[in-house]
Short mmCIF file of C-alpha atoms and ligand atoms in Angstrom, two decimals:
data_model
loop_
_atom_site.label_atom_id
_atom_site.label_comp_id
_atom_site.label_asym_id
_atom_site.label_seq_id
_atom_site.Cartn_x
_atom_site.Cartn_y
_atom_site.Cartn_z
CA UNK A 1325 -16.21 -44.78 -60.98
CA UNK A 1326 -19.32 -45.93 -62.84
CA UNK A 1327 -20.67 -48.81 -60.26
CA UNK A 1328 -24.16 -47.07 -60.77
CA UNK A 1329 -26.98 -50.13 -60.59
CA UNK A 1330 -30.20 -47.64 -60.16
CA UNK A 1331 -30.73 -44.62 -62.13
CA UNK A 1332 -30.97 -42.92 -58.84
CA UNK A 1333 -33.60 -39.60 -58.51
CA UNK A 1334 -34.21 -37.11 -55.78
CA UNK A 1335 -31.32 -35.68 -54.90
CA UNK A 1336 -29.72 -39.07 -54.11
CA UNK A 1337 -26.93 -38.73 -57.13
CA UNK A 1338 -24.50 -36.93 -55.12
CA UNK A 1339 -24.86 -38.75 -52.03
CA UNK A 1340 -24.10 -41.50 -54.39
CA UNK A 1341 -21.17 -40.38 -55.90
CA UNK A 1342 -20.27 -39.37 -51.77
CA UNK A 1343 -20.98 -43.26 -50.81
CA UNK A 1344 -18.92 -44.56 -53.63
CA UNK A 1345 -16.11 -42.36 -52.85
CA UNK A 1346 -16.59 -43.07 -49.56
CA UNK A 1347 -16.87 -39.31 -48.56
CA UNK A 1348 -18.29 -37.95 -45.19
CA UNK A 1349 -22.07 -37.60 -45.33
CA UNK A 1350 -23.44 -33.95 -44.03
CA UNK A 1351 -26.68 -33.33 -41.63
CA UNK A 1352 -28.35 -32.50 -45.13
CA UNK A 1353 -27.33 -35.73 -46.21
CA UNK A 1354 -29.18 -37.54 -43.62
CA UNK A 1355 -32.25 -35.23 -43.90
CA UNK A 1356 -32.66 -35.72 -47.32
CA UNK A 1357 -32.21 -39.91 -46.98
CA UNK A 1358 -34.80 -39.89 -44.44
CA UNK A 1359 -37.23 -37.55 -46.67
CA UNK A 1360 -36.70 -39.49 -49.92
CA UNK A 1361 -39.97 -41.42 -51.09
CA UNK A 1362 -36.98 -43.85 -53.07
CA UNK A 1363 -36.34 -46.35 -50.44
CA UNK A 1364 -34.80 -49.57 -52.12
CA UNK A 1365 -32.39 -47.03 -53.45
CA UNK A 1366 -31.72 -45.91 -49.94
CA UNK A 1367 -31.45 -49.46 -49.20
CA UNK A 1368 -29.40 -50.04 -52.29
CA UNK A 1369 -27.32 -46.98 -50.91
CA UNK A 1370 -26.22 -48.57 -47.56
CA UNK A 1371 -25.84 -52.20 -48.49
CA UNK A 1372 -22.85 -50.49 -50.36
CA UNK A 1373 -21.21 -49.56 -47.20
CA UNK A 1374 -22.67 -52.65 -45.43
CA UNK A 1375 -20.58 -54.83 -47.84
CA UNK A 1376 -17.79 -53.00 -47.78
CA UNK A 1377 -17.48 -53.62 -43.98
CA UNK A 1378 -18.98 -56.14 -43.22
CA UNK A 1379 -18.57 -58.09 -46.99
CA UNK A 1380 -21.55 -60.80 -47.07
CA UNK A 1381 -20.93 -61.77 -43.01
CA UNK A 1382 -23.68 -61.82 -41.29
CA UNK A 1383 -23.55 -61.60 -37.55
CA UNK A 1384 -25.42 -63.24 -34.44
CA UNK A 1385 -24.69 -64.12 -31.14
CA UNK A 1386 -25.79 -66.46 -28.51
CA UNK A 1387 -26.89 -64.58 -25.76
CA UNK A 1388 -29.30 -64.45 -22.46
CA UNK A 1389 -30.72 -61.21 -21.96
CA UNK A 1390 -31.45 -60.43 -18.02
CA UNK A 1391 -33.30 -57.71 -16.14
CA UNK A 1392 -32.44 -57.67 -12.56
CA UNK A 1393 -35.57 -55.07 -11.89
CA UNK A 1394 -38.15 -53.17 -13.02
CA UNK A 1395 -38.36 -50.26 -9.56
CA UNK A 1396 -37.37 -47.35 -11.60
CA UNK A 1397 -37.32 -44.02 -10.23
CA UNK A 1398 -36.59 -42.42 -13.74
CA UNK A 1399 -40.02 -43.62 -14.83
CA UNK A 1400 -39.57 -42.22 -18.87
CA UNK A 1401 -42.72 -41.56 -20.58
CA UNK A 1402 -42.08 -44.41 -23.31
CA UNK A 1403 -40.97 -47.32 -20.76
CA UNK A 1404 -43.77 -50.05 -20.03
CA UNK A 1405 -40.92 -51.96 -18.47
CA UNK A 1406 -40.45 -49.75 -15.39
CA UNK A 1407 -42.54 -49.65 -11.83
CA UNK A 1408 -42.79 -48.04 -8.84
CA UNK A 1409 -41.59 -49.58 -5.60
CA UNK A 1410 -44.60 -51.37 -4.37
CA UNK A 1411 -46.61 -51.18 -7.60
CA UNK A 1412 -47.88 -54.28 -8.37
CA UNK A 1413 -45.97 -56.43 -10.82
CA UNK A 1414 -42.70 -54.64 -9.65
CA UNK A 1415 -40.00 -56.92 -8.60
CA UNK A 1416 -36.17 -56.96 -7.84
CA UNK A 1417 -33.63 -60.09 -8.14
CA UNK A 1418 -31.57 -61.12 -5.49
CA UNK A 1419 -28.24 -62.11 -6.51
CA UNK A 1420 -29.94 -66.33 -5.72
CA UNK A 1421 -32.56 -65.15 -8.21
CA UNK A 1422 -29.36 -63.77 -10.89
CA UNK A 1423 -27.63 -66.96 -10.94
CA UNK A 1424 -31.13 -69.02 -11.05
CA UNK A 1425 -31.97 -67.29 -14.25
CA UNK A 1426 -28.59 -67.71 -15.49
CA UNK A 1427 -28.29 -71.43 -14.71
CA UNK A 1428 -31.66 -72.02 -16.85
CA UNK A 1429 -30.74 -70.44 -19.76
CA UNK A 1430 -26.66 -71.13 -19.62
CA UNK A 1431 -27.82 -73.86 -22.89
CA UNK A 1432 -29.80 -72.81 -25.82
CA UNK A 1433 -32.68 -74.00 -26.94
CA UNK A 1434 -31.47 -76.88 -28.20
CA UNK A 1435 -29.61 -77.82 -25.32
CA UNK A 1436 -26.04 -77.84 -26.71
CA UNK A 1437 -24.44 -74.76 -26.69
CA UNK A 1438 -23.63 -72.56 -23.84
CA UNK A 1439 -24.59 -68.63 -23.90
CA UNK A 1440 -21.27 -66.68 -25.00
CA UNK A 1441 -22.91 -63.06 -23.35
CA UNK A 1442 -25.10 -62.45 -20.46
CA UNK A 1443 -27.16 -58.69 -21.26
CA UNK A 1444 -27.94 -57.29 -17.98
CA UNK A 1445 -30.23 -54.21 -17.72
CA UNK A 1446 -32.18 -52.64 -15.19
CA UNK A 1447 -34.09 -49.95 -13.34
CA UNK A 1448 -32.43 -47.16 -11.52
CA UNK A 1449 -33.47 -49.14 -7.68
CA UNK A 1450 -33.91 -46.52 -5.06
CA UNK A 1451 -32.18 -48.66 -2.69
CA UNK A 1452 -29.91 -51.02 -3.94
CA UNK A 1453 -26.91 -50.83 -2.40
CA UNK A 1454 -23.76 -49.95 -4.81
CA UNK A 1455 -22.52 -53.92 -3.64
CA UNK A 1456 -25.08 -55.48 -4.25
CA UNK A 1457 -24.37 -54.90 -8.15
CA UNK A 1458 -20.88 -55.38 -8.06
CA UNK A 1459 -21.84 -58.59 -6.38
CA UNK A 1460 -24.08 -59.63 -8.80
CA UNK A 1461 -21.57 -59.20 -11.45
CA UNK A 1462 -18.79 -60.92 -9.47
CA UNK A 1463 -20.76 -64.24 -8.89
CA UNK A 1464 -22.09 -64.44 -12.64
CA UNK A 1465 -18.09 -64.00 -13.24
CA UNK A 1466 -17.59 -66.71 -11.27
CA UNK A 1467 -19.88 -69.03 -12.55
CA UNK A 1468 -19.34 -68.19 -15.81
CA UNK A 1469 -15.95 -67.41 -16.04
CA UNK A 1470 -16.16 -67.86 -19.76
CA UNK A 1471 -18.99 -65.77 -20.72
CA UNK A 1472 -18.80 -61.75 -21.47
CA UNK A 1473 -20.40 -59.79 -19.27
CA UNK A 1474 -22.13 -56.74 -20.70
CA UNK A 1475 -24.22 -55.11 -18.04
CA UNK A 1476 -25.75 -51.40 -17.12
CA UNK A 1477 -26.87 -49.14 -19.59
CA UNK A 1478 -24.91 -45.08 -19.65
CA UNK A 1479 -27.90 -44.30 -17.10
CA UNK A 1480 -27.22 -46.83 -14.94
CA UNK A 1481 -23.64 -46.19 -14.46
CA UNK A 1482 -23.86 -42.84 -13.97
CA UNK A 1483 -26.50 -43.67 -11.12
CA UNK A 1484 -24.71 -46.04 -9.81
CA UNK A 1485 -21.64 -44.05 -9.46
CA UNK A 1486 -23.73 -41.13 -7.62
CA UNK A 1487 -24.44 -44.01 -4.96
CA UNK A 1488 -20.55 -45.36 -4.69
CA UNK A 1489 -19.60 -41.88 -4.18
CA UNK A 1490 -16.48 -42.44 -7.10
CA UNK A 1491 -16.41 -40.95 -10.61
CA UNK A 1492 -17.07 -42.87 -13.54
CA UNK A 1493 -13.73 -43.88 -14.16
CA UNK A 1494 -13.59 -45.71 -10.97
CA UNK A 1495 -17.07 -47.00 -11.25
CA UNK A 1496 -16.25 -48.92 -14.51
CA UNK A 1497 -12.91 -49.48 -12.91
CA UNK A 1498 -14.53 -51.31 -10.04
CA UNK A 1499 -17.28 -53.22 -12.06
CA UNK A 1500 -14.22 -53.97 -14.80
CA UNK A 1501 -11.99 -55.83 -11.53
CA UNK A 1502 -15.86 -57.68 -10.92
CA UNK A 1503 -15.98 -59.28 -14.17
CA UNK A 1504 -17.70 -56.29 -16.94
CA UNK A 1505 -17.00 -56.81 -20.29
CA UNK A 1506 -18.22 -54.08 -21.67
CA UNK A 1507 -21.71 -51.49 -21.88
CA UNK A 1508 -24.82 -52.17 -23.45
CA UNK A 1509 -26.22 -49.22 -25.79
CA UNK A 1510 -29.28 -48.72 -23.67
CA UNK A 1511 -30.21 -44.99 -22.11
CA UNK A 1512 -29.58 -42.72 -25.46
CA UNK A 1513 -32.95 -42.66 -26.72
CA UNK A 1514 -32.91 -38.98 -28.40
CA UNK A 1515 -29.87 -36.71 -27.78
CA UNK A 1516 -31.95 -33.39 -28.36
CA UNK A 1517 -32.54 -31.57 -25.41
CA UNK A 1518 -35.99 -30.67 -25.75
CA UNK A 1519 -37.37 -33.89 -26.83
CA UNK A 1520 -35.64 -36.00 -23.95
CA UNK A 1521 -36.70 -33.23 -21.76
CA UNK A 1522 -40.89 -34.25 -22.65
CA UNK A 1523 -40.01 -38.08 -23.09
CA UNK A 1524 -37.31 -38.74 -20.39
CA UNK A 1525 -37.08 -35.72 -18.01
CA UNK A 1526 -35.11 -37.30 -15.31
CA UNK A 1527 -32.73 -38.84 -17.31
CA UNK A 1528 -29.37 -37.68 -17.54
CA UNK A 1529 -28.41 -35.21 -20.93
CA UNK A 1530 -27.64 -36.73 -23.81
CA UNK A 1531 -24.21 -35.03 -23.23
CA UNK A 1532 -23.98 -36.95 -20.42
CA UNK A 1533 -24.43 -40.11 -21.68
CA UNK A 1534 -21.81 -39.73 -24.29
CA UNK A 1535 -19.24 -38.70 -21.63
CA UNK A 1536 -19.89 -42.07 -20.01
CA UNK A 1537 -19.24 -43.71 -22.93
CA UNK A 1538 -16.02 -41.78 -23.58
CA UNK A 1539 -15.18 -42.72 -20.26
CA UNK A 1540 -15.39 -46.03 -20.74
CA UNK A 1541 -13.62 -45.91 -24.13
CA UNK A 1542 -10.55 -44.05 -22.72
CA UNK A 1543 -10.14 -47.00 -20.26
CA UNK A 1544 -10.37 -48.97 -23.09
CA UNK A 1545 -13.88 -50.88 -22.60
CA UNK A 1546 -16.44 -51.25 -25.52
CA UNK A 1547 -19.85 -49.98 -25.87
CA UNK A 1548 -22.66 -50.04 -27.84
CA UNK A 1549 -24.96 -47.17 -28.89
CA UNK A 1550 -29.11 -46.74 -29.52
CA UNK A 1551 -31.28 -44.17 -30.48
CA UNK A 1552 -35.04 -44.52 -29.63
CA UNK A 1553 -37.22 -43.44 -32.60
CA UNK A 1554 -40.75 -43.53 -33.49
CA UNK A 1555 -41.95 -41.33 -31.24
CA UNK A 1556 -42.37 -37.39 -30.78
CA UNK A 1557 -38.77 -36.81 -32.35
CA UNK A 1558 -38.31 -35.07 -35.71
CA UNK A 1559 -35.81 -36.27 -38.79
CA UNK A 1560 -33.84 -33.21 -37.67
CA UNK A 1561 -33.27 -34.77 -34.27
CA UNK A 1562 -32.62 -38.24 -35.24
CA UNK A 1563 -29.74 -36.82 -37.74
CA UNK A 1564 -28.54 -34.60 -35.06
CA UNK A 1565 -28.09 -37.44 -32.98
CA UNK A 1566 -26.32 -39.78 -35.30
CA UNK A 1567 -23.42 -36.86 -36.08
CA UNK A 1568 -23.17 -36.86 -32.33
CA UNK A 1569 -22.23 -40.83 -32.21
CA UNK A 1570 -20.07 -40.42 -34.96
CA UNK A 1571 -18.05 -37.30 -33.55
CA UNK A 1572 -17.65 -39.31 -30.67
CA UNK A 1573 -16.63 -42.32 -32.42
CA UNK A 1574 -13.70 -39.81 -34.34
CA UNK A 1575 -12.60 -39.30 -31.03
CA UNK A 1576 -12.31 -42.98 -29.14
CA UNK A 1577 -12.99 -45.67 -31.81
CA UNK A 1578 -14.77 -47.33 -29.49
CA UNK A 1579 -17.98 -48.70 -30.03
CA UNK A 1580 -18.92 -51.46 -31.61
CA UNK A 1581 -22.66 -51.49 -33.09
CA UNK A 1582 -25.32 -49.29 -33.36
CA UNK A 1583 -28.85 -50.38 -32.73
CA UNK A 1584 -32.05 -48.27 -33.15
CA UNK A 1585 -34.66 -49.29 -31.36
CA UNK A 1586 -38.18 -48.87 -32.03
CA UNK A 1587 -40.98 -47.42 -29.92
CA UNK A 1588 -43.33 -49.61 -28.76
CA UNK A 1589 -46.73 -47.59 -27.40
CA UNK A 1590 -48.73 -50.04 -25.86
CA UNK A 1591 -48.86 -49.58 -22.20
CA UNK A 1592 -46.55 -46.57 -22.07
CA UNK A 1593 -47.58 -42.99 -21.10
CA UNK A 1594 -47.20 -42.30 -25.08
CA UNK A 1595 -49.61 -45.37 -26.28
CA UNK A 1596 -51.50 -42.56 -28.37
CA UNK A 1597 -48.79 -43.05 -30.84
CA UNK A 1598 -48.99 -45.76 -33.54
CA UNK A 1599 -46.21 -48.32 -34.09
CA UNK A 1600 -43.72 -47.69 -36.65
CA UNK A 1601 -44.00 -48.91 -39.94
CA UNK A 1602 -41.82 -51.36 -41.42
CA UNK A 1603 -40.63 -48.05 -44.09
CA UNK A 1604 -39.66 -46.32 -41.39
CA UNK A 1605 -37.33 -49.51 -39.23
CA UNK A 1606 -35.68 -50.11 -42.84
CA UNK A 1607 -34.85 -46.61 -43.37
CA UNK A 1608 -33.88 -45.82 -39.91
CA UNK A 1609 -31.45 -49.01 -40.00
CA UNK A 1610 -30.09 -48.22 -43.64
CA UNK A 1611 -29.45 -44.57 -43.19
CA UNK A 1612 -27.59 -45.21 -40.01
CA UNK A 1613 -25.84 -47.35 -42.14
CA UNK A 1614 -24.58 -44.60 -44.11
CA UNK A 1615 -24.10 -41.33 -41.52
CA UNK A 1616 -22.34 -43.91 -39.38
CA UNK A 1617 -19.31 -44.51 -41.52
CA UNK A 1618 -17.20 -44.89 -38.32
CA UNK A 1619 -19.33 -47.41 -36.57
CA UNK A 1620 -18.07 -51.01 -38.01
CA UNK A 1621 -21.82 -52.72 -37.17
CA UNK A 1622 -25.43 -52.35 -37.34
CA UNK A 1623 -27.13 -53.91 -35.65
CA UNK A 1624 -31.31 -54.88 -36.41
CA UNK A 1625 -32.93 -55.83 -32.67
CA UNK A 1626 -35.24 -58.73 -34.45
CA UNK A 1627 -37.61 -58.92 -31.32
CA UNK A 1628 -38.44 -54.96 -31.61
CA UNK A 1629 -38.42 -55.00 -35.38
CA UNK A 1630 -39.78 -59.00 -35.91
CA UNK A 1631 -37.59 -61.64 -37.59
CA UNK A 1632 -38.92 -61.01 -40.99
CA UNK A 1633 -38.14 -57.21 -41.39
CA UNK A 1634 -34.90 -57.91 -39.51
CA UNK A 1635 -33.77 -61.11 -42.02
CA UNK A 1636 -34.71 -58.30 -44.93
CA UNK A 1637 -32.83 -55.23 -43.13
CA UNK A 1638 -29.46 -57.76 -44.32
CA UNK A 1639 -29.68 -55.80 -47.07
CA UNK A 1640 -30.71 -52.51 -45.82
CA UNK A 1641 -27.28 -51.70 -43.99
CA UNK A 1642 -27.62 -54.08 -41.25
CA UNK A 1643 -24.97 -56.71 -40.65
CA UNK A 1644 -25.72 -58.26 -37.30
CA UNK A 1645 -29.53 -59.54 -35.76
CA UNK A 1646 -28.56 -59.89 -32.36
CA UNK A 1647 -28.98 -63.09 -30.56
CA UNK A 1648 -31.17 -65.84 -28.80
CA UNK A 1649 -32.19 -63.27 -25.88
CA UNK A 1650 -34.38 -66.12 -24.62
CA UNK A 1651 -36.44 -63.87 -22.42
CA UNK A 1652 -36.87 -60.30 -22.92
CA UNK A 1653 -39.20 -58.10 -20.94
CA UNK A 1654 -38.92 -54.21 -21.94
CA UNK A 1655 -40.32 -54.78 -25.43
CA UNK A 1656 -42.80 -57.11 -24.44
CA UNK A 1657 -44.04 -54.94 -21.23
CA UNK A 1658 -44.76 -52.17 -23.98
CA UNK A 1659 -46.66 -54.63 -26.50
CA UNK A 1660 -43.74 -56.40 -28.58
CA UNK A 1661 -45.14 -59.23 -30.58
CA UNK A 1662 -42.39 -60.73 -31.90
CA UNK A 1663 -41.42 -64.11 -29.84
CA UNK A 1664 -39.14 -64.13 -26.39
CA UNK A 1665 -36.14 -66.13 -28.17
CA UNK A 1666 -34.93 -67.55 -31.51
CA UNK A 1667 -32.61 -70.60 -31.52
CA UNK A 1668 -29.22 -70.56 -33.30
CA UNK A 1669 -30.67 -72.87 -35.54
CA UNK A 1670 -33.59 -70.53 -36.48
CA UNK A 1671 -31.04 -67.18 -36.93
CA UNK A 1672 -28.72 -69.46 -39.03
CA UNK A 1673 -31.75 -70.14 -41.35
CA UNK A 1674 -32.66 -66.81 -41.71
CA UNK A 1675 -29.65 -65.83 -42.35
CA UNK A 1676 -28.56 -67.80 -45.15
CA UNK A 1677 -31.90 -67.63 -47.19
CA UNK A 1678 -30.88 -63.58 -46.97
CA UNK A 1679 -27.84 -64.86 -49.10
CA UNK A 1680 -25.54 -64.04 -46.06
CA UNK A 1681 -23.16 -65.84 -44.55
CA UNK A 1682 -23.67 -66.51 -40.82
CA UNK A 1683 -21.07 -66.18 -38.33
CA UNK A 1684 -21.76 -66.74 -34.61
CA UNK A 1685 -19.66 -63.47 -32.67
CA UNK A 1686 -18.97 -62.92 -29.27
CA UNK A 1687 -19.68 -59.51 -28.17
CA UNK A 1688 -16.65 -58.14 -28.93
CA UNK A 1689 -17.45 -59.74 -32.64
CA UNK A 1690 -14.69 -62.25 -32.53
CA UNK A 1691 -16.09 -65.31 -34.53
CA UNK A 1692 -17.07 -68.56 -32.90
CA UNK A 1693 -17.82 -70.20 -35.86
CA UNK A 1694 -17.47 -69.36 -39.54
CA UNK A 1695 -18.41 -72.74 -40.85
CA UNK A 1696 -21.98 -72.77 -39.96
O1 LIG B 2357 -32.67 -47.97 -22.89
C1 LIG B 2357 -37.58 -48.57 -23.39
C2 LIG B 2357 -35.53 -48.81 -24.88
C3 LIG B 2357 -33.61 -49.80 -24.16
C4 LIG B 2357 -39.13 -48.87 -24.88
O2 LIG B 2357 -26.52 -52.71 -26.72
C5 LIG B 2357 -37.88 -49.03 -25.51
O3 LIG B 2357 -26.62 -54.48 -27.96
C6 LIG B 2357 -38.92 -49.45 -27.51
O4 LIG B 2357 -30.78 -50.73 -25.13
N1 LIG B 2357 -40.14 -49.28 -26.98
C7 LIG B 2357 -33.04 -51.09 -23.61
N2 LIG B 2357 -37.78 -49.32 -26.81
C8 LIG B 2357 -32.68 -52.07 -24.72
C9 LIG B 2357 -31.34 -51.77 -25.33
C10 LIG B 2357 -30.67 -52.77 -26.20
C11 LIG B 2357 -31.41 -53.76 -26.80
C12 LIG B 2357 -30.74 -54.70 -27.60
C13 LIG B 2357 -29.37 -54.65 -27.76
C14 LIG B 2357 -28.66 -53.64 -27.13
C15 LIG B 2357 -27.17 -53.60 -27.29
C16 LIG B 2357 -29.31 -52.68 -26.36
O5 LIG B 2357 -34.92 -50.05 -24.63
C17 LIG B 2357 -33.82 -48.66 -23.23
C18 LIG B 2357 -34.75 -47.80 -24.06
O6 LIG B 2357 -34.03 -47.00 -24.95
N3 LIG B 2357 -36.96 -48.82 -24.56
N4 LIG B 2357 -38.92 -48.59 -23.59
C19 LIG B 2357 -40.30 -49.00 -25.68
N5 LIG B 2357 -41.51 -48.82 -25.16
FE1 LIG B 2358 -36.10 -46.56 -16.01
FE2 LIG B 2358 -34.78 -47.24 -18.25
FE3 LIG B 2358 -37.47 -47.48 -18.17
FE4 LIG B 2358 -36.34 -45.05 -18.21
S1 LIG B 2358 -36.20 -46.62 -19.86
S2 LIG B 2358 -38.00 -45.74 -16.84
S3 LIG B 2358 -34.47 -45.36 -17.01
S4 LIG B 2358 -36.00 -48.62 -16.91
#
């Protein structure tokens, strides 16, 4: 096949002819896309597979993002988010305080159209009872009978089970009979041992955060995966940890989008560091694109990458910006600039001057609405 539209240098021929054959990228693959100076032709590379999924659909989704609390007793070196019990500015929702949030938000902006996914993350709580999140999920269920619930990040589950006393089958089994849709991506930052052993050393292993999401897979509940980068990790451990999604992914079949995320310094124990650069967010997005061939989305988090990068990362790989979020506090605790919310009216917009065509998902990327 001669589809060639770039005469394509540096070693990125044969991961052409691979991409157009659509052939298995190696580890030296993904090295060598994140060390070539050519990016448009990475880009150029990855919108390929993008439209091949994903054709020119372009995904967003109405959603209200909410963070119970901030008390963490994992305290990670890159999280401005998280607080000590006591500290000030460190707070904790009652279930009154859940629903409250909920209720404000249930509309968009422009007071029409009802949120089709609550996001609910948090801090590991030192004492939170195991109820009082079941609970929590159980009367947003309730309320919002209607509206997918996907809540607690691989960390959290695995904490949370540790308090119940049950495995994390029967953890997800209980929060599943509450009302949980399915798991947010959160928790994976770097898989590599050493590296989440200086950034996050009382997290759980990368090894086990994969096993919760197999868990969850085999009971046949979605997830979605992250990778933190920008920080002290190397192109070596960012490849290593995208094989490591995608072996899983061989396995189950079960997630739905990948989304990196990208560190954010500013009032973290790491605010030495310098934000990333837009190069590095486009590659990072469009090379996922291609190691990923299992994963059917990816997905650019406008309010850690800004609206602009994230309306150009369409064509960079990325077929999905997320949603409304309408208040978002772990980006902006570590120096985010990027607004608190977009309306649907705003993503639609950017959307379709990217030449896309936008469809409004659910989580599970069922479409709302293909005649926006
Ligand atoms: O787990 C913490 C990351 C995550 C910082 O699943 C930071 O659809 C950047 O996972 N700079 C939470 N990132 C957010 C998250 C997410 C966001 C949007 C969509 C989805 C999804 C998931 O934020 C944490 C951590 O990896 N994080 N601190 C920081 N300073
Ligand atoms: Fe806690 Fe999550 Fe922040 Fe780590 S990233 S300190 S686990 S809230």
């Amino acid at each position: 096949m001669s589809a060639q539209l770039y005469p394509l240098r540096n070693g990125l021929k044969e991961i052409e002819e691979k991409v157009i054959h659509s052939q298995r990228l190696s580890f030296e693959d993904g090295v060598t896309l994140f060390n070539s100076p050519e990016l448009l032709e990475v880009g150029y590379l990855a919108n390929i597979v993008r439209e091949r999924k994903n054709g020119n659909n372009a995904y967003f989704i109405n959603n209200r993002h909410i963070n119970h609390t901030n008390i963490c007793i994992n305290r990670c070196r890159f999280c401005a988010f998280s607080k000590d019990k006591g500290e000030e500015g460190a707070y904790a929702m009652t279930i009154e305080d859940v629903l409250k949030s909920a209720r404000e938000y249930g509309v968009d902006l422009t007071g029409s159209r009802r949120v089709s996914e609550f996001h609910i993350v948090g801090g590991l709580h030192p004492d939170l009872p195991f109820q009082y999140y079941l609970n929590m999920v159980g009367a947003l269920h309730r309320e919002y009978p209607d509206v997918h619930i996907q809540a607690f990040t691989a960390v959290e589950i695995e904490y949370l089970s540790r308090l119940a006393g049950l495995s994390i089958r029967d953890t997800l089994i209980e929060f599943r009979k509450a009302g949980l849709g399915s798991l947010p991506g959160g928790g994976a930052e770097i898989f590599a041992e050493g590296v989440r052993n200086k950034v996050c050393p009382e997290k759980i292993s990368g090894e086990d955060w994969l096993n919760v999401h197999r868990i969850a897979h085999q009971i046949d509940m979605r997830s979605n995966a992250t990778m933190l980068y920008g920080h002290i990790e190397t192109i070596e451990d960012r490849v290593d940890h995208l094989i490591k999604l995608r072996g899983l992914q061989d396995d189950t079949g079960g997630f739905m989008s990948f989304i990196p995320l990208a560190f954010h310094p500013k009032n973290t124990e790491l605010d030495s560091f310098s934000k990333t650069t837009g190069n590095l967010d486009l590659r990072v997005l469009a090379v996922s694109r291609l190691m990923l061939d299992n994963f059917p989305h990816i997905k650019a988090f406008w309010i850690m990458i800004g609206p602009k990068l994230a309306q150009i990362s369409l064509s960079f790989g990325v077929d999905d910006i997320d949603g409304t979020v309408v208040e978002e506090k772990i980006t902006h605790s570590a120096g985010a600039e990027t607004g608190q919310s977009l309306s649907r009216d705003e993503l639609v917009k950017m959307i379709k001057e990217a030449g896309r065509v936008p469809i409004e998902r659910d989580t599970l990327y069922n479409s709302l609405n293909s005649s926006l």
